[in-house]
CSV table of C-alpha atoms in Angstrom, one decimal:
chain,number,residue,atom,x,y,z
A,983,UNK,CA,16.3,4.3,-6.0
A,984,UNK,CA,12.7,3.6,-4.5
A,985,UNK,CA,10.9,0.7,-5.2
A,986,UNK,CA,7.3,0.1,-3.7
A,987,UNK,CA,6.4,-3.5,-2.4
A,988,UNK,CA,2.3,-3.3,-2.7
A,989,UNK,CA,1.4,-6.6,-0.8
A,990,UNK,CA,-2.4,-7.6,-0.3
A,991,UNK,CA,-4.3,-10.4,0.6
A,992,UNK,CA,-5.3,-13.2,-2.3
A,993,UNK,CA,-8.7,-13.2,-3.7
A,994,UNK,CA,-10.7,-16.0,-1.7
A,995,UNK,CA,-8.7,-14.9,1.6
A,996,UNK,CA,-10.4,-13.1,4.3
A,997,UNK,CA,-9.8,-10.3,5.0
A,998,UNK,CA,-11.1,-9.0,8.1
A,999,UNK,CA,-9.5,-5.4,8.5
A,1000,UNK,CA,-11.1,-4.7,5.1
A,1001,UNK,CA,-14.8,-5.6,6.4
A,1002,UNK,CA,-14.2,-4.0,9.5
A,1003,UNK,CA,-13.4,-0.8,7.1
A,1004,UNK,CA,-16.3,-1.3,5.1
A,1005,UNK,CA,-18.7,-1.6,8.1
A,1006,UNK,CA,-17.0,1.9,8.9
A,1007,UNK,CA,-17.5,4.1,5.4
A,1008,UNK,CA,-21.4,2.3,5.5
A,1009,UNK,CA,-21.4,3.8,9.2
A,1010,UNK,CA,-20.3,7.1,7.9
A,1011,UNK,CA,-22.8,7.0,5.0
A,1012,UNK,CA,-20.8,6.2,2.3
A,1013,UNK,CA,-22.8,4.2,0.4
A,1014,UNK,CA,-22.1,2.1,-3.2
A,1015,UNK,CA,-19.0,0.6,-1.5
A,1016,UNK,CA,-19.0,-2.8,-2.9
A,1017,UNK,CA,-15.9,-4.5,-1.5
A,1018,UNK,CA,-12.7,-3.1,0.7
A,1019,UNK,CA,-9.6,-5.1,0.9
A,1020,UNK,CA,-6.5,-3.5,2.9
A,1021,UNK,CA,-3.2,-4.0,1.9
A,1022,UNK,CA,0.6,-2.8,2.9
A,1023,UNK,CA,2.6,-0.6,0.9
A,1024,UNK,CA,6.1,-0.9,1.6
A,1025,UNK,CA,8.5,1.8,0.0
A,1026,UNK,CA,12.6,0.6,0.0
A,1027,UNK,CA,15.0,3.1,-0.7
A,1028,UNK,CA,18.0,1.0,-2.6
A,1029,UNK,CA,21.4,2.5,-3.5
A,1030,UNK,CA,21.2,0.5,-6.6
A,1031,UNK,CA,21.1,2.6,-10.2
A,1032,UNK,CA,19.7,-0.3,-12.6
A,1033,UNK,CA,16.2,-0.7,-12.1
A,1034,UNK,CA,15.9,-4.6,-13.3
A,1035,UNK,CA,18.3,-5.4,-10.5
A,1036,UNK,CA,16.5,-3.4,-7.6
A,1037,UNK,CA,13.3,-4.7,-8.7
A,1038,UNK,CA,14.8,-8.1,-8.6
A,1039,UNK,CA,16.4,-7.5,-4.9
A,1040,UNK,CA,12.6,-6.5,-3.6
A,1041,UNK,CA,11.3,-9.5,-5.5
A,1042,UNK,CA,13.7,-11.5,-3.4
A,1043,UNK,CA,12.9,-9.5,-0.1
A,1044,UNK,CA,9.1,-10.0,-0.5
A,1045,UNK,CA,9.8,-13.6,-1.2
A,1046,UNK,CA,11.9,-13.9,1.6
A,1047,UNK,CA,10.5,-11.5,4.2
A,1048,UNK,CA,7.9,-9.1,3.5
A,1049,UNK,CA,4.9,-11.3,1.9
A,1050,UNK,CA,3.6,-14.4,3.2
A,1051,UNK,CA,3.3,-15.9,-0.1
A,1052,UNK,CA,0.8,-18.5,1.1
A,1053,UNK,CA,-1.8,-16.0,1.3
A,1054,UNK,CA,-1.0,-12.7,-0.1
A,1055,UNK,CA,0.6,-11.7,-3.5
A,1056,UNK,CA,2.6,-8.5,-4.2
A,1057,UNK,CA,4.0,-6.6,-6.9
A,1058,UNK,CA,6.8,-4.3,-7.1
A,1059,UNK,CA,7.9,-1.3,-8.9
A,1060,UNK,CA,9.7,1.6,-9.0
A,1061,UNK,CA,8.5,4.7,-7.7
A,1062,UNK,CA,8.8,7.9,-10.2
B,1178,UNK,CA,-14.7,0.7,-10.3
B,1179,UNK,CA,-11.5,0.1,-7.9
B,1180,UNK,CA,-9.7,2.9,-6.7
B,1181,UNK,CA,-6.3,2.8,-4.5
B,1182,UNK,CA,-6.0,4.7,-1.3
B,1183,UNK,CA,-2.3,4.6,-0.4
B,1184,UNK,CA,-1.9,5.9,3.1
B,1185,UNK,CA,1.8,6.9,4.4
B,1186,UNK,CA,3.4,8.4,7.4
B,1187,UNK,CA,4.6,12.1,7.0
B,1188,UNK,CA,8.4,12.8,6.4
B,1189,UNK,CA,9.7,12.9,9.8
B,1190,UNK,CA,7.3,11.6,11.5
B,1191,UNK,CA,9.1,7.8,13.4
B,1192,UNK,CA,8.2,5.1,11.8
B,1193,UNK,CA,8.8,1.7,14.0
B,1194,UNK,CA,7.6,-0.8,11.6
B,1195,UNK,CA,9.7,0.4,9.0
B,1196,UNK,CA,12.4,0.4,11.2
B,1197,UNK,CA,12.2,-3.5,11.8
B,1198,UNK,CA,11.4,-4.4,8.4
B,1199,UNK,CA,15.1,-2.5,7.8
B,1200,UNK,CA,16.3,-4.7,10.2
B,1201,UNK,CA,14.9,-7.6,9.0
B,1202,UNK,CA,16.4,-7.1,6.0
B,1203,UNK,CA,19.6,-6.5,6.8
B,1204,UNK,CA,19.3,-9.5,8.6
B,1205,UNK,CA,18.8,-11.5,5.7
B,1206,UNK,CA,21.9,-10.3,4.0
B,1207,UNK,CA,20.3,-7.9,2.1
B,1208,UNK,CA,22.8,-4.9,2.1
B,1209,UNK,CA,22.9,-1.7,0.2
B,1210,UNK,CA,19.4,-0.5,1.9
B,1211,UNK,CA,19.2,2.9,2.7
B,1212,UNK,CA,15.6,3.8,4.3
B,1213,UNK,CA,12.1,1.3,4.9
B,1214,UNK,CA,9.0,3.1,5.2
B,1215,UNK,CA,5.9,0.8,5.5
B,1216,UNK,CA,2.4,2.2,4.3
B,1217,UNK,CA,-1.4,0.7,3.8
B,1218,UNK,CA,-2.9,0.3,0.7
B,1219,UNK,CA,-6.6,0.3,0.9
B,1220,UNK,CA,-8.3,-1.1,-2.1
B,1221,UNK,CA,-11.9,0.2,-2.5
B,1222,UNK,CA,-14.4,-1.1,-5.0
B,1223,UNK,CA,-17.2,1.5,-5.7
B,1224,UNK,CA,-20.1,1.2,-8.0
B,1225,UNK,CA,-19.7,4.5,-9.7
B,1226,UNK,CA,-18.5,4.8,-13.3
B,1227,UNK,CA,-17.1,8.5,-13.0
B,1228,UNK,CA,-13.6,8.5,-12.3
B,1229,UNK,CA,-13.2,12.1,-11.1
B,1230,UNK,CA,-16.5,11.5,-8.6
B,1231,UNK,CA,-15.0,8.1,-7.6
B,1232,UNK,CA,-11.7,9.7,-6.2
B,1233,UNK,CA,-13.4,12.7,-4.7
B,1234,UNK,CA,-15.5,10.2,-2.8
B,1235,UNK,CA,-12.2,8.2,-2.0
B,1236,UNK,CA,-10.4,11.2,-1.0
B,1237,UNK,CA,-13.4,11.4,1.7
B,1238,UNK,CA,-13.4,8.5,2.5
B,1239,UNK,CA,-9.1,9.0,3.3
B,1240,UNK,CA,-10.0,12.5,5.4
B,1241,UNK,CA,-13.0,11.0,7.4
B,1242,UNK,CA,-11.8,7.6,8.4
B,1243,UNK,CA,-9.2,6.0,6.2
B,1244,UNK,CA,-5.9,8.2,7.3
B,1245,UNK,CA,-5.1,10.1,10.3
B,1246,UNK,CA,-3.9,13.3,8.6
B,1247,UNK,CA,-2.1,14.6,11.6
B,1248,UNK,CA,0.7,12.4,10.7
B,1249,UNK,CA,-0.4,10.7,7.5
B,1250,UNK,CA,-0.3,11.7,3.8
B,1251,UNK,CA,-2.5,9.6,1.2
B,1252,UNK,CA,-2.7,9.2,-2.6
B,1253,UNK,CA,-5.9,8.5,-4.4
B,1254,UNK,CA,-5.6,6.7,-7.8
B,1255,UNK,CA,-8.0,4.8,-10.3
B,1256,UNK,CA,-6.6,1.2,-10.5
B,1257,UNK,CA,-6.3,-0.2,-13.8
């Protein structure tokens, strides 16, 4: 089973990578962009069958390793 | 409207960041992890109202700036 963890900076935390992308898009002529935020998407393949158990394990992974919970939030979901 | 672009390495392309995360998870005692791939999730806020138009614009952004289409694939979706 594949589980996706989306990890992104909390609202209010400065995102210099997002700012750089925003400027790049402006320079390429994409107008109408109001904001850009860059996060991580980590796809983890587990040999579990139970969805709830897999989601719970990936949440633990986020807490312990994948996310810096001081400045980042995360969401986990099963990848279809 | 917020549009999400998920950008990930194509199958077969070596993912050293994913390998490092995999080792880290092993070291923390998470067994049963078969594979880890690390990608980017870029959330773009546009001042468009039409979903199809917004998705099309973000696809163009991926082609021109956000993704390296030699080694990366991307998917775009409207964020609810």
